[in-house]
Amino acid sequence: RCDTGYIGKNCECQTQGRSSQELEGSCRKDNNSIICSGLGDCVCGQCLCHTSDVPGKLIYGQYCECDTINRERYNGQVCGGPG
């Protein structure tokens, strides 16, 4: 069990007054979305994208919604548009 104000597998995450549900919400595009698009882990309110088994495929984006193979549209632009 973590001390007050800390969460995480190793109590490494300071909540800064936010609940674990609020932190988890930061890892969703909207209320109907899967956490980190199902392609990452929500750690301290941020998505850590998984490593792909496919050579040359990189999963990235705020919600792990993009990858270098399937360039889906996000906010109307390919993976958020121009960098």
mmCIF file of C-alpha atoms in Angstrom:
data_model
loop_
_atom_site.group_PDB
_atom_site.id
_atom_site.type_symbol
_atom_site.label_atom_id
_atom_site.label_comp_id
_atom_site.label_asym_id
_atom_site.label_seq_id
_atom_site.Cartn_x
_atom_site.Cartn_y
_atom_site.Cartn_z
ATOM 1 C CA ARG A 1 0.000 0.000 0.000
ATOM 2 C CA CYS A 2 1.268 3.471 -0.911
ATOM 3 C CA ASP A 3 1.592 6.510 1.324
ATOM 4 C CA THR A 4 -1.068 9.202 0.956
ATOM 5 C CA GLY A 5 -0.627 11.149 -2.266
ATOM 6 C CA TYR A 6 1.205 8.355 -4.104
ATOM 7 C CA ILE A 7 -0.017 5.589 -6.420
ATOM 8 C CA GLY A 8 1.506 3.167 -8.907
ATOM 9 C CA LYS A 9 3.005 -0.285 -8.904
ATOM 10 C CA ASN A 10 5.977 0.990 -6.891
ATOM 11 C CA CYS A 11 4.244 4.070 -5.412
ATOM 12 C CA GLU A 12 6.272 6.127 -7.902
ATOM 13 C CA CYS A 13 3.473 8.482 -8.895
ATOM 14 C CA GLN A 14 2.506 11.648 -7.022
ATOM 15 C CA THR A 15 -1.222 12.241 -7.411
ATOM 16 C CA GLN A 16 -1.026 15.986 -6.661
ATOM 17 C CA GLY A 17 -4.555 15.829 -5.281
ATOM 18 C CA ARG A 18 -6.016 13.934 -8.237
ATOM 19 C CA SER A 19 -7.791 10.608 -7.887
ATOM 20 C CA SER A 20 -6.599 7.548 -9.770
ATOM 21 C CA GLN A 21 -9.757 7.898 -11.924
ATOM 22 C CA GLU A 22 -8.768 11.471 -12.843
ATOM 23 C CA LEU A 23 -5.238 10.369 -13.717
ATOM 24 C CA GLU A 24 -6.650 7.491 -15.771
ATOM 25 C CA GLY A 25 -8.949 9.961 -17.560
ATOM 26 C CA SER A 26 -5.852 11.798 -18.806
ATOM 27 C CA CYS A 27 -4.992 8.632 -20.746
ATOM 28 C CA ARG A 28 -8.265 8.602 -22.707
ATOM 29 C CA LYS A 29 -9.134 10.651 -25.778
ATOM 30 C CA ASP A 30 -12.715 10.892 -24.440
ATOM 31 C CA ASN A 31 -14.975 9.090 -21.971
ATOM 32 C CA ASN A 32 -15.785 6.350 -24.493
ATOM 33 C CA SER A 33 -12.154 5.659 -25.404
ATOM 34 C CA ILE A 34 -10.027 2.754 -24.273
ATOM 35 C CA ILE A 35 -7.100 3.746 -22.041
ATOM 36 C CA CYS A 36 -4.098 4.554 -24.249
ATOM 37 C CA SER A 37 -6.045 3.195 -27.259
ATOM 38 C CA GLY A 38 -5.350 -0.288 -25.870
ATOM 39 C CA LEU A 39 -1.754 0.098 -27.062
ATOM 40 C CA GLY A 40 -0.081 1.451 -23.956
ATOM 41 C CA ASP A 41 -0.143 1.712 -20.182
ATOM 42 C CA CYS A 42 -1.377 4.700 -18.212
ATOM 43 C CA VAL A 43 1.395 5.703 -15.810
ATOM 44 C CA CYS A 44 0.979 8.818 -13.682
ATOM 45 C CA GLY A 45 -1.690 10.146 -16.055
ATOM 46 C CA GLN A 46 0.409 9.691 -19.206
ATOM 47 C CA CYS A 47 0.409 6.938 -21.805
ATOM 48 C CA LEU A 48 3.537 4.859 -22.172
ATOM 49 C CA CYS A 49 3.079 3.202 -25.549
ATOM 50 C CA HIS A 50 3.895 -0.459 -25.991
ATOM 51 C CA THR A 51 6.706 -1.640 -28.231
ATOM 52 C CA SER A 52 5.420 -3.325 -31.379
ATOM 53 C CA ASP A 53 6.457 -6.824 -32.434
ATOM 54 C CA VAL A 54 6.280 -5.651 -36.055
ATOM 55 C CA PRO A 55 9.699 -4.522 -37.364
ATOM 56 C CA GLY A 56 9.687 -0.819 -38.180
ATOM 57 C CA LYS A 57 6.343 -0.180 -36.457
ATOM 58 C CA LEU A 58 6.507 2.528 -33.810
ATOM 59 C CA ILE A 59 3.441 3.259 -31.663
ATOM 60 C CA TYR A 60 3.232 6.882 -30.524
ATOM 61 C CA GLY A 61 0.950 9.813 -29.771
ATOM 62 C CA GLN A 62 -0.572 11.264 -26.614
ATOM 63 C CA TYR A 63 -2.984 8.306 -26.444
ATOM 64 C CA CYS A 64 -0.808 5.816 -28.415
ATOM 65 C CA GLU A 65 -3.269 6.435 -31.242
ATOM 66 C CA CYS A 66 -0.661 6.576 -34.008
ATOM 67 C CA ASP A 67 1.834 4.196 -35.510
ATOM 68 C CA THR A 68 4.264 4.317 -38.397
ATOM 69 C CA ILE A 69 2.350 1.670 -40.415
ATOM 70 C CA ASN A 70 -1.358 2.615 -40.120
ATOM 71 C CA ARG A 71 -1.415 6.386 -40.236
ATOM 72 C CA GLU A 72 -4.970 6.936 -39.047
ATOM 73 C CA ARG A 73 -6.530 10.357 -38.853
ATOM 74 C CA TYR A 74 -6.646 12.157 -35.526
ATOM 75 C CA ASN A 75 -8.433 15.498 -35.137
ATOM 76 C CA GLY A 76 -9.005 15.387 -38.895
ATOM 77 C CA GLN A 77 -5.303 15.158 -39.677
ATOM 78 C CA VAL A 78 -2.942 12.228 -39.985
ATOM 79 C CA CYS A 79 -1.807 11.544 -36.397
ATOM 80 C CA GLY A 80 -2.304 15.138 -35.318
ATOM 81 C CA GLY A 81 -1.026 16.709 -38.536
ATOM 82 C CA PRO A 82 2.219 18.508 -39.151
ATOM 83 C CA GLY A 83 4.799 18.245 -36.383
#
